[in-house]
Structures are given as C-alpha cells and as structure tokens.
mmCIF file of C-alpha atoms in Angstrom:
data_model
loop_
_atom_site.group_PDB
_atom_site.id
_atom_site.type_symbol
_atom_site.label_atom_id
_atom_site.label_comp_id
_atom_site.label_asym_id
_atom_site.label_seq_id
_atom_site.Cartn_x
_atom_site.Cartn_y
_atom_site.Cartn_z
ATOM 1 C CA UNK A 14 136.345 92.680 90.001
ATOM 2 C CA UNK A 15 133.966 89.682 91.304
ATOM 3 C CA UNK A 16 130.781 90.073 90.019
ATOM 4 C CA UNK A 17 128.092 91.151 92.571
ATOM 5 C CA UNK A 18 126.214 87.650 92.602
ATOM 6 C CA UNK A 19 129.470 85.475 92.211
ATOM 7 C CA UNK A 20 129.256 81.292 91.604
ATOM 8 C CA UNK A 21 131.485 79.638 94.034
ATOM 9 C CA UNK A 22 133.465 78.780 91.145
ATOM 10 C CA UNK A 23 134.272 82.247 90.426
ATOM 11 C CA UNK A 24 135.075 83.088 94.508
ATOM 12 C CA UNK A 25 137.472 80.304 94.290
ATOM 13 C CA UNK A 26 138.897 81.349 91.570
ATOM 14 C CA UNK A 27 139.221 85.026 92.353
ATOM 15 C CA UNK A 28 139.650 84.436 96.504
ATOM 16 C CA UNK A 29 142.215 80.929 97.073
ATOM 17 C CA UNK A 30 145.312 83.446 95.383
ATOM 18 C CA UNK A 31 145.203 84.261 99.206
ATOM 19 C CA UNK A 32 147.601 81.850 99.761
ATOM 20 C CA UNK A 33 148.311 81.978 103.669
ATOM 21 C CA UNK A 34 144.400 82.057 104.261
ATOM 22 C CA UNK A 35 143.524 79.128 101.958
ATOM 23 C CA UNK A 36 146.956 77.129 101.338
ATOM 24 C CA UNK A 37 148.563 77.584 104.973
ATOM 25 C CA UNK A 38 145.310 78.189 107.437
ATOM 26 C CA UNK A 39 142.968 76.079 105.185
ATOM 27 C CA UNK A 40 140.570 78.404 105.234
ATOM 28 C CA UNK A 41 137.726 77.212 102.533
ATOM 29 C CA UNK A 42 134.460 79.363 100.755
ATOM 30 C CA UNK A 43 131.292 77.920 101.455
ATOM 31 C CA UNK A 44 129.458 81.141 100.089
ATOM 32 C CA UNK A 45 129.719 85.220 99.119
ATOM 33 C CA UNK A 46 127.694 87.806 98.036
ATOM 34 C CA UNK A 47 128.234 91.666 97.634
ATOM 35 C CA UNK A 48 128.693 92.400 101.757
ATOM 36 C CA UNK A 49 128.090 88.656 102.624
ATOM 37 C CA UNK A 50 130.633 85.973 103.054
ATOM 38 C CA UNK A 51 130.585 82.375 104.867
ATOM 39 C CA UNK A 52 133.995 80.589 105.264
ATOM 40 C CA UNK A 53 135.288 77.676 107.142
ATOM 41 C CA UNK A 54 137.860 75.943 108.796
ATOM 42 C CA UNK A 55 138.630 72.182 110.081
ATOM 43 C CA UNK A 56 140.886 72.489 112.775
ATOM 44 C CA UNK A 57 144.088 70.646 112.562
ATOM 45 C CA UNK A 58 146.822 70.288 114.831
ATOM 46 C CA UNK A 59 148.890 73.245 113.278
ATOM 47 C CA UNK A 60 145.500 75.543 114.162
ATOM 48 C CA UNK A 61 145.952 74.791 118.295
ATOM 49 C CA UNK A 62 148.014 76.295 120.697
ATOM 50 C CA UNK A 63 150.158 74.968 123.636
ATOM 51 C CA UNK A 64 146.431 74.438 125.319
ATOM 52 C CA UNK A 65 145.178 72.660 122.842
ATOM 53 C CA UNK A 66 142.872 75.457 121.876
ATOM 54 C CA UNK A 67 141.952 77.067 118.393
ATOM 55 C CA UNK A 68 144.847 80.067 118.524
ATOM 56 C CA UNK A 69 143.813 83.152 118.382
ATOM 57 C CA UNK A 70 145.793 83.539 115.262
ATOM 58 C CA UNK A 71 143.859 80.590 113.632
ATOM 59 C CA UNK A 72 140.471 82.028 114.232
ATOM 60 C CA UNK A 73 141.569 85.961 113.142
ATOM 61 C CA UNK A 74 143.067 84.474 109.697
ATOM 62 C CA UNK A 75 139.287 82.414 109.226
ATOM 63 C CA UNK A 76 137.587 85.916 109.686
ATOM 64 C CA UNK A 77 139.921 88.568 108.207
ATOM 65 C CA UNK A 78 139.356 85.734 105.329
ATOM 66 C CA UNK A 79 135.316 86.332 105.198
ATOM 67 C CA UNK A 80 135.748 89.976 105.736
ATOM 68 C CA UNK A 81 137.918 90.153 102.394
ATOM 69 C CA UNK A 82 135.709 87.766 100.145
ATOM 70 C CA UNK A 83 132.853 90.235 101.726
ATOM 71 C CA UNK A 84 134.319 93.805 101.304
ATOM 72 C CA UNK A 85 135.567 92.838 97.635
ATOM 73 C CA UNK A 86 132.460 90.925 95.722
ATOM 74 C CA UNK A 87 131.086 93.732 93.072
ATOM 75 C CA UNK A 88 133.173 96.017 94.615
ATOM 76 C CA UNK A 89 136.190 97.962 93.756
ATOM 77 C CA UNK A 90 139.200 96.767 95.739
ATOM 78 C CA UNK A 91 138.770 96.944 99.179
ATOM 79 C CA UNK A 92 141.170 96.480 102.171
ATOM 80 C CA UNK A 93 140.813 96.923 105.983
ATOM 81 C CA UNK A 94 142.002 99.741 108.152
ATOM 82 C CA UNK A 95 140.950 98.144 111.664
ATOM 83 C CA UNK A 96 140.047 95.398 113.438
ATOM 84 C CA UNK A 97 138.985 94.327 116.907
ATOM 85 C CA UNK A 98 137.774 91.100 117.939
ATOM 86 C CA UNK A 99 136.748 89.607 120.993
ATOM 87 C CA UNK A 100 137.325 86.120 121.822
ATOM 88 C CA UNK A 101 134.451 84.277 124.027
ATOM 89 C CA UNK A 102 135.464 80.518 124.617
ATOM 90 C CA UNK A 103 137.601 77.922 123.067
ATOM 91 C CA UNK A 104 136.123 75.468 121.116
ATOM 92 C CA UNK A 105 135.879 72.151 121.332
ATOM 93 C CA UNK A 106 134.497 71.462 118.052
ATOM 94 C CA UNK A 107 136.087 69.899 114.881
ATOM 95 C CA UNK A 108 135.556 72.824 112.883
ATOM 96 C CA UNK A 109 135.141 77.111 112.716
ATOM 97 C CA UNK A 110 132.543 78.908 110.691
ATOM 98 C CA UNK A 111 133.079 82.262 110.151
ATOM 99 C CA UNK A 112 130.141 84.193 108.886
ATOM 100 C CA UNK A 113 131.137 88.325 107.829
ATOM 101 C CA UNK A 114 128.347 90.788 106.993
ATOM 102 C CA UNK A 115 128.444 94.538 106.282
ATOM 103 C CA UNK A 116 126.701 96.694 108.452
ATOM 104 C CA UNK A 117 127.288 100.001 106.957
ATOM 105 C CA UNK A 118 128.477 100.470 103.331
ATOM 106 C CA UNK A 119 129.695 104.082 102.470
ATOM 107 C CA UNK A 120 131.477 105.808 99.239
ATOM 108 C CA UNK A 121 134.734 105.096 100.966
ATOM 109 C CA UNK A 122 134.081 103.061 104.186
ATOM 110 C CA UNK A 123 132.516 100.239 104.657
ATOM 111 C CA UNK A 124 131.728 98.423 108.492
ATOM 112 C CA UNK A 125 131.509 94.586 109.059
ATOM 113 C CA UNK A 126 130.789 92.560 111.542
ATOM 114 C CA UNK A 127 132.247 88.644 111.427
ATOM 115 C CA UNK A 128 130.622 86.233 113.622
ATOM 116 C CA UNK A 129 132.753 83.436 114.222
ATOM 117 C CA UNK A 130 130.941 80.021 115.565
ATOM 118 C CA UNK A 131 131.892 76.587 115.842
ATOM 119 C CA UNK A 132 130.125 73.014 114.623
ATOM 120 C CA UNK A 133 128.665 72.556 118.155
ATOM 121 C CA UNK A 134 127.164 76.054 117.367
ATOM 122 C CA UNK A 135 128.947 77.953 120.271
ATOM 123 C CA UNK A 136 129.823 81.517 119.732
ATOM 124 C CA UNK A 137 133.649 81.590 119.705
ATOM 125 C CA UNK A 138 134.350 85.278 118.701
ATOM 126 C CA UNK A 139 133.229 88.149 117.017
ATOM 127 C CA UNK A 140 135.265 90.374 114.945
ATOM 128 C CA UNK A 141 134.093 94.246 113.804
ATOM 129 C CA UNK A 142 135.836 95.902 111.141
ATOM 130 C CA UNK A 143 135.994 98.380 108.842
ATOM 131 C CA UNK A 144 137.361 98.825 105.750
ATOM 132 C CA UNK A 145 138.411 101.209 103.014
ATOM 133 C CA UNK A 146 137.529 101.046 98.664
ATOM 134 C CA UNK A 147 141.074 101.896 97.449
ATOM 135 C CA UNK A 148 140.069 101.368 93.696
#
C-alpha cells in the first residue's frame, strides 16, 4: 500500500507499472495525497483525433489515471465501478492537467470528482466517479 503522505518518488514507483497510462498515453505524476491526485499530459500527435483535437480517449486515460493514484494512496486497493464524464471544448493547448479529488470517502465507496483543464487554463472536461476498496 502507498503510504498516506507519499514522495513522488514513491508514486512513481508504485503508479508508472500502469503501463498504458504512463508508457503508451504518457500520462506523468506531478503530485498525490490520500484522495488527492494531479497528473499531466503533453499532447502528441498519437493523443489527437481525425480533427486534430485531444480524443476523447486521450483525455479519459489522463483522468481515470488521477482517479487511481487518488482512490489508492493509504488506502487498501481500490478500483472504479463507474464513470461519467462530460466533455466541454477541445483544447488548443500543448498540454492536459488532470486534477482528481474525493468528495465522499465511505467504508466501501468512495466518490471523486476529476477536473480536467488545459495550459491555457480552459476547462476541458470533468469526470465523476466512484469507486470501490476491494482489499
């Protein structure tokens, strides 16, 4: 288990085994906490769509990513049951910054909310979830 109050050294350790997430998407840990995470992504041209765009794809992976660095640090393991997210505009930044926080943390459940932004600071989508301690 991650310690409550991890280093990023120990996220990193614990959190880039997720290898689609950090090896394919490129997803990287700027900072967690116990029901806190903040993750980001440079877009690249294997992130865009036939538009040009951020996919939607792209974005989800950056989030679910903060929502499982989030739902896991000083917890037991912890995996999601449901998702929704909303997409508001494309961006036409250089980079995503996904930013997951728990609004509700149970015995079993726990609810998050992932705000997803980009370097011009434009909302690009918000993500709710909740998840479920399987350990």
């Amino acid at each position: 288990m991650v310690p409550e109050h991890p280093t990023l050294q120990q996220l990193e350790e614990e959190f880039n085994n997720d290898r689609f997430a950090t090896r394919a998407a490129k997803c990287r840990i700027v900072e967690g906490d116990r029901g806190y995470a903040k993750c980001e992504m440079v877009l690249e041209e294997n992130h865009r769509n036939a538009m040009g765009n951020p996919m939607g794809g792209a974005i989800f992976t950056l989030a679910d990513f903060a929502l499982a660095i989030a739902s896991n640090v000083g917890q037991p393991p912890t995996v999601s049951v449901s998702h929704s997210i909303d997409f508001f505009r494309a961006s036409k930044g250089d980079k995503l910054i996904a930013t997951c926080r728990c609004d509700k943390e149970g015995g079993r459940l726990a609810f998050f909310t992932v705000d997803v932004v980009d370097d011009r600071g434009k909302d690009i989508a918000k993500m709710t979830a909740v998840s479920a301690r399987v350990g």
